[in-house]
């Protein structure tokens, strides 16, 4: 798994961040809105699809814990997944936008490793 501990979502993907904020406002979820500005990209989805732009904002192992309360919010690009009140996974369906997001995150990783 590639780690992106210092990649802040709002800095790397501001348009996506705004989409997430708008969706959470529509859902009246101020508890989740308060998290958005501090979200960090932890790792990319490991499905292997080069057009998948999905990524984790918490350690992936936490998202696999079936004992956590899990909820999701549909967006035009995919899904915001929440685990025990914490935004944990942003699903970006395989598409050209997904490919662009994946590429942008991957390039940021290369810069971080230097």
XYZ file of N, CA and C in Angstrom:
342
model
N 0.838 -1.180 0.000
C 0.000 0.000 0.000
C 0.879 1.239 0.000
N 0.527 2.204 -0.845
C 1.234 3.476 -0.862
C 0.642 4.383 0.194
N 1.484 5.105 0.916
C 1.017 5.982 1.977
C 1.161 7.440 1.563
N 0.123 8.219 1.830
C 0.088 9.619 1.444
C -0.233 10.456 2.686
N 0.499 10.258 3.762
C 0.180 10.870 5.048
C 0.052 12.386 4.989
N 0.815 13.061 4.141
C 0.800 14.518 4.184
C 0.019 15.156 3.040
N -0.753 14.378 2.288
C -1.494 14.931 1.164
C -2.877 15.390 1.621
N -3.015 16.675 1.807
C -4.286 17.236 2.244
C -5.248 17.327 1.068
N -6.430 16.776 1.240
C -7.425 16.737 0.174
C -7.742 18.132 -0.357
N -7.970 19.082 0.524
C -8.365 20.431 0.112
C -7.300 21.105 -0.751
N -6.047 20.794 -0.546
C -4.966 21.387 -1.341
C -4.762 20.670 -2.672
N -4.881 19.347 -2.652
C -4.619 18.568 -3.859
C -5.819 18.539 -4.807
N -7.013 18.440 -4.244
C -8.226 18.309 -5.056
C -9.317 19.267 -4.564
N -9.112 20.570 -4.758
C -10.067 21.548 -4.223
C -11.479 21.431 -4.806
N -11.603 21.094 -6.088
C -12.941 20.961 -6.682
C -13.699 19.790 -6.071
N -13.020 18.677 -5.886
C -13.646 17.522 -5.249
C -14.020 17.853 -3.811
N -13.146 18.565 -3.120
C -13.431 18.983 -1.751
C -14.718 19.799 -1.709
N -14.871 20.727 -2.658
C -16.086 21.540 -2.708
C -17.322 20.687 -2.968
N -17.210 19.674 -3.830
C -18.329 18.772 -4.090
C -18.735 18.025 -2.816
N -17.745 17.585 -2.062
C -18.012 16.872 -0.807
C -18.709 17.807 0.179
N -18.215 19.028 0.281
C -18.823 20.015 1.188
C -20.280 20.268 0.804
N -20.538 20.463 -0.469
C -21.918 20.724 -0.919
C -22.841 19.551 -0.604
N -22.367 18.339 -0.832
C -23.191 17.155 -0.539
C -23.500 17.062 0.953
N -22.496 17.275 1.784
C -22.708 17.164 3.226
C -23.607 18.290 3.752
N -23.541 19.459 3.119
C -24.466 20.542 3.482
C -25.896 20.134 3.156
N -26.106 19.560 1.967
C -27.444 19.109 1.560
C -27.983 18.044 2.502
N -27.089 17.222 3.040
C -27.481 16.163 3.965
C -27.590 16.674 5.404
N -27.274 17.957 5.607
C -27.300 18.580 6.937
C -26.402 17.828 7.924
N -25.178 17.543 7.482
C -24.229 16.786 8.307
C -23.063 17.667 8.732
N -23.338 18.606 9.631
C -22.289 19.503 10.124
C -21.186 18.728 10.840
N -21.538 17.596 11.447
C -20.523 16.778 12.117
C -19.460 16.306 11.131
N -19.854 15.990 9.913
C -18.898 15.551 8.887
C -18.265 16.739 8.176
N -19.020 17.810 8.004
C -18.469 19.020 7.377
C -17.242 19.519 8.123
N -17.269 19.402 9.435
C -16.153 19.866 10.261
C -14.864 19.099 9.977
N -14.956 17.921 9.381
C -13.775 17.098 9.101
C -13.124 17.420 7.754
N -13.899 17.948 6.825
C -13.469 18.016 5.428
C -12.171 18.800 5.228
N -12.036 19.949 5.842
C -10.847 20.789 5.623
C -9.554 20.124 6.091
N -9.662 19.143 6.980
C -8.461 18.475 7.511
C -8.232 17.079 6.927
N -9.090 16.634 6.017
C -8.934 15.287 5.460
C -7.605 15.145 4.730
N -6.954 14.019 4.958
C -5.703 13.693 4.265
C -5.893 12.404 3.481
N -5.284 12.359 2.327
C -5.331 11.155 1.503
C -4.288 10.192 2.066
N -4.764 9.056 2.548
C -3.878 8.060 3.168
C -3.344 7.087 2.119
N -4.233 6.601 1.241
C -3.794 5.695 0.180
C -4.852 5.591 -0.903
N -4.412 5.182 -2.071
C -5.315 4.945 -3.187
C -5.999 3.595 -3.028
N -7.152 3.458 -3.653
C -7.828 2.168 -3.750
C -6.881 1.204 -4.479
N -6.889 -0.033 -4.067
C -5.971 -1.016 -4.666
C -6.677 -1.977 -5.622
N -7.793 -1.518 -6.219
C -8.551 -2.397 -7.119
C -7.788 -2.719 -8.401
N -6.822 -1.873 -8.760
C -6.030 -2.125 -9.956
C -6.563 -1.465 -11.218
N -7.739 -0.862 -11.138
C -8.303 -0.184 -12.307
C -7.636 1.186 -12.459
N -6.950 1.445 -13.566
C -6.265 2.726 -13.735
C -7.215 3.919 -13.836
N -8.495 3.661 -14.027
C -9.493 4.722 -14.113
C -10.233 4.951 -12.795
N -9.850 4.230 -11.765
C -10.469 4.374 -10.447
C -9.750 5.473 -9.680
N -10.495 6.460 -9.227
C -9.901 7.555 -8.465
C -10.179 7.472 -6.983
N -10.677 6.336 -6.515
C -11.051 6.185 -5.111
C -9.828 6.191 -4.202
N -10.042 6.703 -2.968
C -8.938 6.773 -2.019
C -9.456 6.766 -0.582
N -8.538 6.416 0.317
C -8.836 6.348 1.748
C -8.393 7.626 2.445
N -9.190 8.032 3.437
C -8.809 9.153 4.286
C -8.592 8.693 5.730
N -8.750 7.399 5.950
C -8.358 6.735 7.202
C -7.636 5.455 6.795
N -6.988 4.821 7.741
C -6.285 3.576 7.423
C -7.277 2.564 6.839
N -6.942 1.964 5.698
C -7.856 1.023 5.050
C -8.344 -0.096 5.964
N -7.522 -0.552 6.869
C -7.939 -1.646 7.755
C -9.151 -1.261 8.601
N -9.283 0.028 8.931
C -10.446 0.475 9.709
C -11.735 0.322 8.914
N -11.671 0.462 7.598
C -12.878 0.374 6.777
C -13.364 -1.065 6.643
N -12.524 -2.008 6.986
C -12.888 -3.420 6.894
C -13.505 -3.949 8.178
N -13.514 -3.152 9.229
C -14.061 -3.560 10.520
C -15.585 -3.529 10.453
N -16.205 -4.700 10.413
C -17.654 -4.797 10.274
C -18.405 -4.348 11.522
N -17.703 -4.130 12.619
C -18.354 -3.696 13.844
C -18.571 -2.180 13.875
N -17.925 -1.468 12.963
C -18.105 -0.023 12.901
C -19.432 0.316 12.224
N -20.069 1.379 12.682
C -21.260 1.887 12.021
C -20.819 2.468 10.677
N -21.481 2.065 9.598
C -21.078 2.465 8.250
C -22.248 3.140 7.550
N -21.989 4.292 6.943
C -23.008 4.966 6.143
C -22.343 5.569 4.911
N -23.145 5.804 3.877
C -22.610 6.359 2.646
C -23.515 7.433 2.074
N -22.908 8.342 1.337
C -23.626 9.441 0.701
C -23.237 9.478 -0.766
N -24.210 9.314 -1.642
C -23.950 9.348 -3.080
C -23.610 10.754 -3.547
N -22.648 10.819 -4.455
C -22.279 12.077 -5.101
C -22.324 11.837 -6.609
N -22.239 12.873 -7.415
C -22.229 12.660 -8.866
C -21.074 11.762 -9.335
N -19.964 11.771 -8.598
C -18.794 10.980 -9.005
C -18.712 9.617 -8.335
N -19.451 9.412 -7.252
C -19.332 8.140 -6.536
C -20.002 8.170 -5.181
N -19.192 8.025 -4.120
C -19.733 7.832 -2.785
C -18.767 8.354 -1.731
N -19.320 8.962 -0.687
C -18.554 9.333 0.505
C -18.895 8.276 1.544
N -17.919 7.531 2.013
C -18.175 6.490 3.006
C -17.682 6.938 4.376
N -18.530 6.712 5.371
C -18.278 7.170 6.733
C -18.288 5.960 7.664
N -17.312 5.895 8.553
C -17.163 4.785 9.484
C -17.118 5.341 10.898
N -18.126 4.996 11.699
C -18.239 5.512 13.068
C -18.066 7.026 13.126
N -18.728 7.728 12.226
C -18.696 9.182 12.241
C -17.449 9.819 11.663
N -16.610 9.030 11.018
C -15.366 9.547 10.436
C -15.351 9.264 8.930
N -15.143 10.312 8.136
C -15.044 10.118 6.688
C -13.815 9.251 6.425
N -14.029 8.105 5.761
C -12.941 7.153 5.623
C -12.565 6.769 4.211
N -13.503 6.912 3.270
C -13.225 6.466 1.907
C -14.033 7.329 0.953
N -13.380 7.806 -0.078
C -14.052 8.557 -1.127
C -13.994 7.696 -2.386
N -15.157 7.230 -2.799
C -15.225 6.383 -3.989
C -15.453 7.258 -5.212
N -14.552 7.143 -6.165
C -14.665 7.822 -7.444
C -14.743 6.725 -8.504
N -15.909 6.580 -9.086
C -16.127 5.497 -10.038
C -15.134 5.565 -11.199
N -14.751 4.407 -11.751
C -13.851 4.396 -12.902
C -14.413 5.253 -14.034
N -13.600 6.221 -14.442
C -14.012 7.188 -15.465
C -12.780 8.013 -15.828
N -12.957 8.939 -16.761
C -11.854 9.848 -17.092
C -11.499 10.711 -15.887
N -12.518 11.164 -15.141
C -12.258 11.960 -13.938
C -11.533 11.118 -12.902
N -11.947 9.858 -12.764
C -11.261 8.957 -11.841
C -9.799 8.791 -12.203
N -9.543 8.653 -13.488
C -8.159 8.522 -13.960
C -7.358 9.791 -13.649
N -7.970 10.960 -13.861
C -7.298 12.230 -13.572
C -6.967 12.346 -12.083
N -7.909 11.962 -11.239
C -7.687 12.038 -9.790
C -6.581 11.082 -9.375
N -6.641 9.852 -9.881
C -5.605 8.856 -9.545
C -4.225 9.353 -9.977
N -4.131 9.920 -11.178
C -2.864 10.432 -11.689
C -2.351 11.572 -10.816
N -3.234 12.472 -10.438
C -2.841 13.615 -9.614
C -2.307 13.146 -8.256
N -2.986 12.176 -7.641
C -2.527 11.650 -6.352
C -1.188 10.942 -6.515
N -1.057 10.144 -7.572
C 0.201 9.422 -7.809
C 1.367 10.380 -8.018
N 1.149 11.443 -8.785
C 2.213 12.438 -9.009
C 2.592 13.134 -7.704
N 1.604 13.403 -6.876
C 1.890 14.040 -5.580
C 2.733 13.110 -4.715
N 2.495 11.828 -4.798
C 3.304 10.861 -4.053
C 4.756 10.927 -4.479
N 4.984 10.985 -5.769
C 6.351 11.050 -6.283
C 7.054 12.291 -5.732
N 6.359 13.436 -5.719
C 6.947 14.659 -5.160
C 7.244 14.503 -3.674
N 6.347 13.836 -2.936
C 6.529 13.653 -1.499
C 7.728 12.758 -1.197
N 8.010 11.795 -2.067
C 9.111 10.866 -1.828
C 10.470 11.494 -2.090
N 10.522 12.598 -2.802
C 11.799 13.234 -3.145
C 12.373 13.976 -1.991
